[in-house]
mmCIF file of C-alpha atoms in Angstrom:
data_model
loop_
_atom_site.group_PDB
_atom_site.id
_atom_site.type_symbol
_atom_site.label_atom_id
_atom_site.label_comp_id
_atom_site.label_asym_id
_atom_site.label_seq_id
_atom_site.Cartn_x
_atom_site.Cartn_y
_atom_site.Cartn_z
ATOM 1 C CA MET A 123 72.422 89.104 77.710
ATOM 2 C CA GLU A 124 71.125 89.320 81.323
ATOM 3 C CA ILE A 125 71.592 86.522 83.949
ATOM 4 C CA LYS A 126 69.717 86.743 87.264
ATOM 5 C CA SER A 127 70.118 84.535 90.302
ATOM 6 C CA GLU A 128 69.356 84.508 93.947
ATOM 7 C CA THR A 129 72.874 83.426 94.926
ATOM 8 C CA ILE A 130 76.543 84.088 93.985
ATOM 9 C CA MET A 131 77.061 80.337 92.993
ATOM 10 C CA GLY A 132 73.959 80.336 90.789
ATOM 11 C CA ALA A 133 74.999 83.444 88.869
ATOM 12 C CA TRP A 134 78.680 82.311 88.619
ATOM 13 C CA ARG A 135 77.815 78.911 87.180
ATOM 14 C CA SER A 136 75.192 80.328 84.799
ATOM 15 C CA SER A 137 77.454 82.974 83.467
ATOM 16 C CA LEU A 138 80.421 80.626 83.060
ATOM 17 C CA ARG A 139 78.235 78.086 81.238
ATOM 18 C CA TYR A 140 76.727 80.878 78.976
ATOM 19 C CA VAL A 141 80.156 82.151 77.924
ATOM 20 C CA PHE A 142 81.611 78.612 77.575
ATOM 21 C CA GLU A 143 78.649 77.618 75.199
ATOM 22 C CA SER A 144 78.005 80.957 73.501
ATOM 23 C CA GLY A 145 81.227 82.946 73.500
ATOM 24 C CA GLU A 146 83.495 83.626 70.467
ATOM 25 C CA ASP A 147 87.169 82.774 70.593
ATOM 26 C CA PHE A 148 90.240 84.978 69.716
ATOM 27 C CA THR A 149 93.803 85.166 70.765
ATOM 28 C CA ASP A 150 94.451 88.261 72.963
ATOM 29 C CA GLU A 151 97.420 90.492 73.330
ATOM 30 C CA ASN A 152 99.009 88.079 75.932
ATOM 31 C CA ASN A 153 98.734 85.264 73.428
ATOM 32 C CA ARG A 154 95.987 83.461 75.471
ATOM 33 C CA VAL A 155 93.065 81.963 73.740
ATOM 34 C CA CYS A 156 89.984 83.952 75.064
ATOM 35 C CA ARG A 157 86.346 83.138 74.692
ATOM 36 C CA GLU A 158 84.240 86.238 75.017
ATOM 37 C CA VAL A 159 80.749 87.585 75.253
ATOM 38 C CA LEU A 160 80.221 91.278 75.072
ATOM 39 C CA ASN A 161 77.920 93.456 77.395
ATOM 40 C CA LEU A 162 76.939 90.698 79.877
ATOM 41 C CA VAL A 163 74.749 91.733 82.808
ATOM 42 C CA ILE A 164 74.735 89.526 85.913
ATOM 43 C CA GLU A 165 72.431 90.284 88.888
ATOM 44 C CA VAL A 166 72.695 88.524 92.187
ATOM 45 C CA LYS A 167 69.584 89.263 94.195
ATOM 46 C CA ASN A 168 70.571 87.879 97.637
ATOM 47 C CA PRO A 169 74.300 87.582 97.727
ATOM 48 C CA LYS A 170 74.828 87.731 101.464
ATOM 49 C CA ASN A 171 74.077 84.053 101.975
ATOM 50 C CA ASP A 172 77.007 82.652 99.904
ATOM 51 C CA ILE A 173 79.241 85.633 99.218
ATOM 52 C CA THR A 174 82.410 83.924 99.971
ATOM 53 C CA ARG A 175 81.691 80.592 98.275
ATOM 54 C CA ALA A 176 83.067 81.175 94.832
ATOM 55 C CA VAL A 177 86.312 82.495 96.386
ATOM 56 C CA GLU A 178 86.564 79.350 98.547
ATOM 57 C CA ILE A 179 86.115 77.197 95.568
ATOM 58 C CA LEU A 180 88.916 78.947 93.646
ATOM 59 C CA ASN A 181 91.211 78.505 96.718
ATOM 60 C CA SER A 182 90.372 74.820 96.921
ATOM 61 C CA PHE A 183 91.941 74.127 93.555
ATOM 62 C CA LYS A 184 95.343 74.826 94.993
ATOM 63 C CA LYS A 185 96.835 75.384 91.450
ATOM 64 C CA TRP A 186 97.579 79.102 92.087
ATOM 65 C CA VAL A 187 97.905 81.678 94.906
ATOM 66 C CA TYR A 188 94.460 83.319 95.178
ATOM 67 C CA PRO A 189 94.238 86.166 97.657
ATOM 68 C CA PRO A 190 92.609 85.550 100.967
ATOM 69 C CA LEU A 191 89.415 87.323 101.769
ATOM 70 C CA ASP A 192 90.980 89.988 104.013
ATOM 71 C CA GLU A 193 93.444 90.960 101.258
ATOM 72 C CA ILE A 194 90.651 91.187 98.701
ATOM 73 C CA ALA A 195 88.575 93.398 101.029
ATOM 74 C CA ASP A 196 91.620 95.609 101.923
ATOM 75 C CA LEU A 197 92.155 96.352 98.300
ATOM 76 C CA ILE A 198 88.782 98.188 98.088
ATOM 77 C CA LEU A 199 88.558 99.597 101.634
ATOM 78 C CA SER A 200 92.045 100.677 102.320
ATOM 79 C CA ARG A 201 93.039 104.352 101.592
ATOM 80 C CA LYS A 202 96.676 103.325 101.067
ATOM 81 C CA LEU A 203 98.035 101.686 97.938
ATOM 82 C CA SER A 204 99.134 98.133 98.496
ATOM 83 C CA PRO A 205 102.879 97.651 97.904
ATOM 84 C CA THR A 206 102.247 94.437 96.062
ATOM 85 C CA TYR A 207 99.808 95.921 93.417
ATOM 86 C CA SER A 208 100.463 98.515 90.711
ATOM 87 C CA TYR A 209 96.985 99.940 91.669
ATOM 88 C CA SER A 210 94.187 99.169 94.080
ATOM 89 C CA TYR A 211 90.561 100.412 94.232
ATOM 90 C CA GLY A 212 90.514 101.755 97.746
ATOM 91 C CA PRO A 213 92.833 104.880 97.182
ATOM 92 C CA ARG A 214 90.763 105.744 94.119
ATOM 93 C CA LEU A 215 87.492 105.512 95.906
ATOM 94 C CA PHE A 216 88.537 107.153 99.170
ATOM 95 C CA ASN A 217 91.206 109.592 97.823
ATOM 96 C CA PHE A 218 90.589 109.996 94.132
ATOM 97 C CA HIS A 219 93.446 111.791 92.421
ATOM 98 C CA ASN A 220 94.457 113.027 95.912
ATOM 99 C CA THR A 221 91.384 115.322 95.776
ATOM 100 C CA ILE A 222 88.188 113.733 96.875
ATOM 101 C CA ASN A 223 86.936 110.910 99.202
ATOM 102 C CA GLN A 224 84.134 109.793 96.895
ATOM 103 C CA ILE A 225 82.647 107.495 99.481
ATOM 104 C CA ASP A 226 82.608 109.343 102.794
ATOM 105 C CA ASN A 227 82.426 112.880 101.470
ATOM 106 C CA PHE A 228 80.088 112.451 98.492
ATOM 107 C CA LEU A 229 78.205 109.302 98.223
ATOM 108 C CA ILE A 230 77.126 108.784 101.836
ATOM 109 C CA PRO A 231 76.065 112.406 102.360
ATOM 110 C CA LEU A 232 74.290 112.315 98.983
ATOM 111 C CA LEU A 233 72.131 109.326 99.869
ATOM 112 C CA LYS A 234 71.498 110.637 103.354
ATOM 113 C CA ARG A 235 70.198 113.861 101.897
ATOM 114 C CA ASN A 236 68.036 112.050 99.199
ATOM 115 C CA SER A 237 67.769 108.315 99.371
ATOM 116 C CA PHE A 238 66.182 108.181 95.909
ATOM 117 C CA SER A 239 69.016 110.004 94.204
ATOM 118 C CA ARG A 240 70.142 108.746 90.804
ATOM 119 C CA ARG A 241 73.504 110.463 91.302
ATOM 120 C CA GLY A 242 75.099 107.906 93.418
ATOM 121 C CA ILE A 243 78.080 107.072 91.288
ATOM 122 C CA VAL A 244 81.755 106.732 92.121
ATOM 123 C CA LEU A 245 84.665 106.307 89.586
ATOM 124 C CA VAL A 246 87.709 104.150 89.543
ATOM 125 C CA TRP A 247 89.084 104.844 86.042
ATOM 126 C CA ASN A 248 91.308 107.926 86.269
ATOM 127 C CA PRO A 249 92.158 109.395 82.785
ATOM 128 C CA THR A 250 95.225 111.277 84.092
ATOM 129 C CA GLN A 251 96.670 107.814 85.022
ATOM 130 C CA ASP A 252 94.963 105.245 82.879
ATOM 131 C CA SER A 253 94.305 106.773 79.518
ATOM 132 C CA ASN A 254 97.872 105.940 78.250
ATOM 133 C CA ILE A 255 98.234 103.537 75.358
ATOM 134 C CA TYR A 256 101.601 102.295 76.611
ATOM 135 C CA LYS A 257 100.386 101.440 80.112
ATOM 136 C CA ARG A 258 99.199 97.815 80.432
ATOM 137 C CA ASP A 259 98.230 97.450 84.015
ATOM 138 C CA VAL A 260 94.964 99.510 84.368
ATOM 139 C CA PRO A 261 91.796 98.870 86.460
ATOM 140 C CA GLY A 262 89.218 96.487 85.047
ATOM 141 C CA LEU A 263 86.551 98.014 87.289
ATOM 142 C CA ILE A 264 85.443 101.406 85.905
ATOM 143 C CA SER A 265 82.648 102.738 88.012
ATOM 144 C CA ILE A 266 80.232 101.768 90.733
ATOM 145 C CA TYR A 267 76.532 102.834 91.116
ATOM 146 C CA PHE A 268 74.589 102.770 94.431
ATOM 147 C CA LYS A 269 70.791 103.124 94.568
ATOM 148 C CA VAL A 270 68.451 102.800 97.602
ATOM 149 C CA ARG A 271 65.212 101.102 96.733
ATOM 150 C CA LYS A 272 62.722 99.489 99.056
ATOM 151 C CA LYS A 273 65.022 100.365 101.974
ATOM 152 C CA ARG A 274 67.888 98.439 100.578
ATOM 153 C CA LEU A 275 71.177 99.502 99.102
ATOM 154 C CA ASN A 276 71.708 98.089 95.706
ATOM 155 C CA ALA A 277 75.123 98.218 93.889
ATOM 156 C CA THR A 278 76.095 97.858 90.278
ATOM 157 C CA ILE A 279 79.676 97.841 88.843
ATOM 158 C CA VAL A 280 80.825 98.555 85.305
ATOM 159 C CA VAL A 281 83.754 96.383 84.277
ATOM 160 C CA ARG A 282 85.682 96.954 81.051
ATOM 161 C CA SER A 283 87.446 93.580 81.088
ATOM 162 C CA ASN A 284 86.148 90.712 83.317
ATOM 163 C CA ASP A 285 87.713 87.270 83.703
ATOM 164 C CA LEU A 286 84.571 85.515 84.867
ATOM 165 C CA PHE A 287 86.319 82.486 86.228
ATOM 166 C CA PHE A 288 89.240 84.039 88.120
ATOM 167 C CA GLY A 289 88.252 87.740 88.600
ATOM 168 C CA TRP A 290 84.527 87.940 89.035
ATOM 169 C CA PRO A 291 84.279 86.175 92.461
ATOM 170 C CA ALA A 292 86.763 88.602 93.928
ATOM 171 C CA ASN A 293 85.075 91.546 92.268
ATOM 172 C CA LEU A 294 81.646 90.462 93.819
ATOM 173 C CA TYR A 295 83.224 90.039 97.223
ATOM 174 C CA GLN A 296 84.916 93.497 96.966
ATOM 175 C CA LEU A 297 81.611 95.030 95.931
ATOM 176 C CA PHE A 298 79.745 93.466 98.798
ATOM 177 C CA VAL A 299 82.316 94.650 101.320
ATOM 178 C CA LEU A 300 81.981 98.179 100.120
ATOM 179 C CA GLN A 301 78.193 97.904 99.823
ATOM 180 C CA ASP A 302 78.082 96.710 103.472
ATOM 181 C CA TYR A 303 80.413 99.579 104.659
ATOM 182 C CA ILE A 304 78.116 102.114 103.017
ATOM 183 C CA GLY A 305 74.831 100.468 103.995
ATOM 184 C CA LYS A 306 75.895 100.545 107.683
ATOM 185 C CA LYS A 307 76.740 104.198 107.437
ATOM 186 C CA LEU A 308 73.317 104.866 105.949
ATOM 187 C CA GLY A 309 71.322 102.451 108.010
ATOM 188 C CA TYR A 310 70.145 100.260 105.084
ATOM 189 C CA LYS A 311 70.428 96.564 104.583
ATOM 190 C CA THR A 312 72.365 95.253 101.668
ATOM 191 C CA GLY A 313 70.390 94.550 98.499
ATOM 192 C CA SER A 314 71.351 93.190 95.112
ATOM 193 C CA LEU A 315 74.711 93.161 93.373
ATOM 194 C CA THR A 316 74.932 93.643 89.525
ATOM 195 C CA THR A 317 77.909 93.439 87.221
ATOM 196 C CA PHE A 318 77.912 94.877 83.770
ATOM 197 C CA SER A 319 80.915 93.414 81.895
ATOM 198 C CA ASN A 320 81.717 95.018 78.550
ATOM 199 C CA SER A 321 84.028 92.077 77.919
ATOM 200 C CA ALA A 322 82.930 88.910 79.881
ATOM 201 C CA HIS A 323 85.541 86.235 79.124
ATOM 202 C CA ILE A 324 87.070 83.019 80.103
ATOM 203 C CA PHE A 325 90.391 81.509 78.843
ATOM 204 C CA LYS A 326 91.137 78.188 77.170
ATOM 205 C CA ASP A 327 93.698 77.172 79.834
ATOM 206 C CA GLN A 328 90.803 77.501 82.447
ATOM 207 C CA PHE A 329 88.288 75.326 80.492
ATOM 208 C CA GLU A 330 89.085 72.132 82.548
ATOM 209 C CA ASP A 331 88.529 73.842 85.828
ATOM 210 C CA ILE A 332 85.488 75.749 84.544
ATOM 211 C CA GLN A 333 83.898 72.518 83.602
ATOM 212 C CA LYS A 334 84.364 71.164 87.228
ATOM 213 C CA VAL A 335 82.571 74.278 88.570
ATOM 214 C CA ILE A 336 79.536 74.211 86.222
ATOM 215 C CA SER A 337 79.143 70.473 86.546
ATOM 216 C CA ASP A 338 78.876 70.480 90.365
#
């Protein structure tokens, strides 16, 4: 299934509604009832106009502590591991396995050399750390692709497990922040943001709040 929208809010509401109405239920390893759709593609064509809106709505519920925008951004741009998280994306992108800065030393030079390159991929999943059947806290975001088309930098993330209500808004904001960082280095405006979620899901204990979002 593919969902396309001009805005973050349009994409979020449409995807939540689709999973709510069409997903299949099961009880996951944490004993939560999960409603899931496999292999969901969500494309936001012009995310800049309302990039923070979904995060602001989650904060407005005041039922949980949702990270502020600067903390969400720091998790993908900072080279240092946050002391409050078991992993963060920034160190894996800017110092993968203590070996390579995938953004500044590979991706940006690659797209400067050939803006039409199809090799603009960076990885988050690290098999030496994450391919361990006894380890529970591993990244949901697996890889990110960047392509320059029509003088705009477009970005796509592959997510193995995506909580569409609580996690997707933060993922989109992080992706936009990284896209903006790279776009400024290359001299391109930001383009579309796309997520490919292998498991796009919501939880039964979220249903009441989800209905408030999709009914607005």
